[in-house]
Short mmCIF file of C-alpha atoms in Angstrom, two decimals:
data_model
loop_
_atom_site.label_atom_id
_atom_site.label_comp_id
_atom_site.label_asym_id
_atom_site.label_seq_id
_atom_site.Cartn_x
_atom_site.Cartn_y
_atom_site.Cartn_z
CA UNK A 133 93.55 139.98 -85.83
CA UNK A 134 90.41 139.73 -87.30
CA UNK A 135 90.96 142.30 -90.08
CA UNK A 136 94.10 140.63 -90.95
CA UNK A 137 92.50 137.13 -91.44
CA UNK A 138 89.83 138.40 -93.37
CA UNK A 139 92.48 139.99 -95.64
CA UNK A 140 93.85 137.13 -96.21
CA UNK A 141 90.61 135.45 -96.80
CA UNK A 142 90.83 133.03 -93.76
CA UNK A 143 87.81 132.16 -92.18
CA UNK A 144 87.09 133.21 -88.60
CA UNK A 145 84.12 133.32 -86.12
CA UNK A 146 82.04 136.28 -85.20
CA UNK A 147 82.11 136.97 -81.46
CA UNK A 148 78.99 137.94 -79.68
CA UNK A 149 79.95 140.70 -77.68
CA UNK A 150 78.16 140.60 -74.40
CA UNK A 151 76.60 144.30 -73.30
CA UNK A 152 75.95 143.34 -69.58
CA UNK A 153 74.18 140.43 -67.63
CA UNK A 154 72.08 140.67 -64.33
CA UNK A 155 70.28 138.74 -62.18
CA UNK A 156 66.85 139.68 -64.12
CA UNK A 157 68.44 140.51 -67.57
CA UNK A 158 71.04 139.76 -70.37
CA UNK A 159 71.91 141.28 -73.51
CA UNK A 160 74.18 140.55 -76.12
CA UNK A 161 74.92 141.57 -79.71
CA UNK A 162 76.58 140.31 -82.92
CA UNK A 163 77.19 142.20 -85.95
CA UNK A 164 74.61 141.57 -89.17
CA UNK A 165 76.92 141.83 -91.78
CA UNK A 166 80.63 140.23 -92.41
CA UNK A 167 82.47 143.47 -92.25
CA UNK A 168 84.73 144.05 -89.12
CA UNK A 169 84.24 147.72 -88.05
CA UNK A 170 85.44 149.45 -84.72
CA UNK A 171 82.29 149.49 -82.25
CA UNK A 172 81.65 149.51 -78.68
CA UNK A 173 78.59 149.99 -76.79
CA UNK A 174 77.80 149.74 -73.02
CA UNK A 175 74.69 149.73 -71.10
CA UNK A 176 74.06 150.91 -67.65
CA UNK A 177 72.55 150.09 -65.40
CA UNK A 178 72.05 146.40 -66.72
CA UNK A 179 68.35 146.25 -65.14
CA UNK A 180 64.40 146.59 -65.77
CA UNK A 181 63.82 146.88 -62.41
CA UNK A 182 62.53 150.07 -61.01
CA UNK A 183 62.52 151.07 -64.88
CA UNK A 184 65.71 152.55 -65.04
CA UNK A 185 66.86 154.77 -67.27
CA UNK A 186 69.59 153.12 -69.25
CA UNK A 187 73.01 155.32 -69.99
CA UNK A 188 74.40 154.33 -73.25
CA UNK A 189 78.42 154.92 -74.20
CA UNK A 190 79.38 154.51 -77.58
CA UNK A 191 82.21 154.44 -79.50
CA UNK A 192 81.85 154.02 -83.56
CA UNK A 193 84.45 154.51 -86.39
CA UNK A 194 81.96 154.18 -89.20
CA UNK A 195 83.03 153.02 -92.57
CA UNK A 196 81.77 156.11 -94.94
CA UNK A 197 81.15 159.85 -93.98
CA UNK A 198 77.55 160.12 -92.33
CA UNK A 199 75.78 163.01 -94.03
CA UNK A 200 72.57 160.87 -93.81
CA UNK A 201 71.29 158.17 -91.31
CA UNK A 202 68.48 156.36 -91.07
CA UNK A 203 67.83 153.81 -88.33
CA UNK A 204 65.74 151.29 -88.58
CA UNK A 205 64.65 148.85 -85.84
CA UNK A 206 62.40 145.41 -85.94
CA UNK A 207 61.76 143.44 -82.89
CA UNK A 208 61.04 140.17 -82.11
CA UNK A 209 59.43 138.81 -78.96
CA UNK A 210 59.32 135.03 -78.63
CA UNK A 211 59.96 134.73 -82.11
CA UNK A 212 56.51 136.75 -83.11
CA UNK A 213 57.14 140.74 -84.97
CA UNK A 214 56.64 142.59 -81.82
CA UNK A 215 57.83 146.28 -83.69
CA UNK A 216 58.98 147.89 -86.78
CA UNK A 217 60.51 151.45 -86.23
CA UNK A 218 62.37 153.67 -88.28
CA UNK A 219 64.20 157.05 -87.48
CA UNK A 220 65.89 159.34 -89.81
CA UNK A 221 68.79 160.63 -87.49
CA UNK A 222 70.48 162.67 -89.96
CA UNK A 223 69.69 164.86 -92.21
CA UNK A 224 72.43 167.02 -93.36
CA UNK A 225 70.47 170.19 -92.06
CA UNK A 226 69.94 171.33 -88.09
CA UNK A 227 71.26 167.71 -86.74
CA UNK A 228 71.16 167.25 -83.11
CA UNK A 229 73.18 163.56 -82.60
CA UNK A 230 77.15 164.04 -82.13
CA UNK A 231 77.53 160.80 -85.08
CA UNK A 232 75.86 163.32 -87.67
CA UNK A 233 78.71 164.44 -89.83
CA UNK A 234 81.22 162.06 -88.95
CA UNK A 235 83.55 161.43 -91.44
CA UNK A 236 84.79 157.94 -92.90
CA UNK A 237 87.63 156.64 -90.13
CA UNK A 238 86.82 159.22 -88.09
CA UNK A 239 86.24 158.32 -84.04
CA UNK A 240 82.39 158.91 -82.65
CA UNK A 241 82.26 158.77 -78.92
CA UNK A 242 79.14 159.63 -77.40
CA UNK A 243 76.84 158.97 -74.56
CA UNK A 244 73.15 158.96 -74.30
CA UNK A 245 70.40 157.72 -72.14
CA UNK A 246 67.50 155.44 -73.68
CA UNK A 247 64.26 156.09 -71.87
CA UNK A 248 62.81 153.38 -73.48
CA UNK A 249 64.12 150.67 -70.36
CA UNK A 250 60.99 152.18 -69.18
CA UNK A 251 58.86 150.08 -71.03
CA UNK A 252 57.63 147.13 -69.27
CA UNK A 253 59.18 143.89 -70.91
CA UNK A 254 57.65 140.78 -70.05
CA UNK A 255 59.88 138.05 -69.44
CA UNK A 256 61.23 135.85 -72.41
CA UNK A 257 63.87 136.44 -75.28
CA UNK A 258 63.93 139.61 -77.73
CA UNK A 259 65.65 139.53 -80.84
CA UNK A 260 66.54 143.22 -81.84
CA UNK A 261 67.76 144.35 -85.81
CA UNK A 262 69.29 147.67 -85.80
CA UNK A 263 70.13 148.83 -89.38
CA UNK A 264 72.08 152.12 -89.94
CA UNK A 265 71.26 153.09 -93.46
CA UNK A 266 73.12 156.12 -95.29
CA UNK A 267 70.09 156.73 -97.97
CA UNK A 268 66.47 156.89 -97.68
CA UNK A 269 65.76 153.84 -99.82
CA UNK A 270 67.45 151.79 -97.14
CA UNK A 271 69.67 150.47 -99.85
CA UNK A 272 73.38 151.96 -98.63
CA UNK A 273 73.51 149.57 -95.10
CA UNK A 274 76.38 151.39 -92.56
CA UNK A 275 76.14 149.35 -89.90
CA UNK A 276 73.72 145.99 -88.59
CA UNK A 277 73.29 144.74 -85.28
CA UNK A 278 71.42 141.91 -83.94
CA UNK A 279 71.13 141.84 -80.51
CA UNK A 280 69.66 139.44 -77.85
CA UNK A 281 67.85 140.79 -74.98
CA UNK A 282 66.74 137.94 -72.30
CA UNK A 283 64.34 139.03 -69.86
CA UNK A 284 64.82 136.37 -67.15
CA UNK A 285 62.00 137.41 -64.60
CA UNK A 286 59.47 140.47 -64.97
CA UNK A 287 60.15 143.61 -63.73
CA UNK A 288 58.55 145.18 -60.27
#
């Protein structure tokens, strides 16, 4: 539906696409940019407490052929720069993630774990930016996320 409305140059909303809630945590993404692109991500378990290791699924058609990918994260915490991070994930030589290679339309499904739920987070709102980037100079964007990560009581 959306693809069809923004071919015919209606206007329409962007949904924020809720990733999981609990009693201690929420998070919740939208996509950066204006382009509607096939993406699905799940996070379990939806908790910081007992710092969990979080199992990622995700499903990605992206919308060129990844022979390079750079990831780049920034991080907000109450509104102040809390990190700036980037990754090159692909290379085009010895690549390790399943999405390296991918072609253009092509269907990515993978699962991962993210150790990084380890971290203690104290309570308040994150704002995360995750920018796929298919060129060093960060000038060929693939995909952008912002999500929303509300930390509604500290972790034990």
């Amino acid at each position: 539906m959306l693809l069809l409305m923004s071919q015919l140059n209606l206007p329409f909303t962007r949904f924020c696409e809720l990733l999981c809630t609990s009693p201690d945590l929420e998070i919740s993404y939208i996509f950066c940019d204006s382009i509607v692109q096939t993406f699905v991500f799940n996070i379990t378990p939806c908790t910081l407490v007992n710092k969990p290791i979080w199992n990622v699924v995700l499903t990605w058609i992206p919308r060129s052929d990844i022979t390079f990918l750079k990831i780049v994260f920034k991080v907000w915490y109450d509104g102040a720069k809390a990190l700036d991070w980037k990754e090159v994930l692909c290379s085009g030589a010895d690549d390790e993630y399943v999405v390296c290679g991918a072609l253009k339309g092509e269907t990515v499904a993978t699962t991962f774990d993210v150790k990084g739920a380890r971290t203690m987070f104290p309570k308040g709102k994150y704002t995360i930016i995750m920018q796929g980037f298919s060129d060093d100079s960060e000038k060929n964007m693939l995909i952008c996320l912002n999500f929303t990560m509300t930390v509604k009581k500290e972790a034990l």
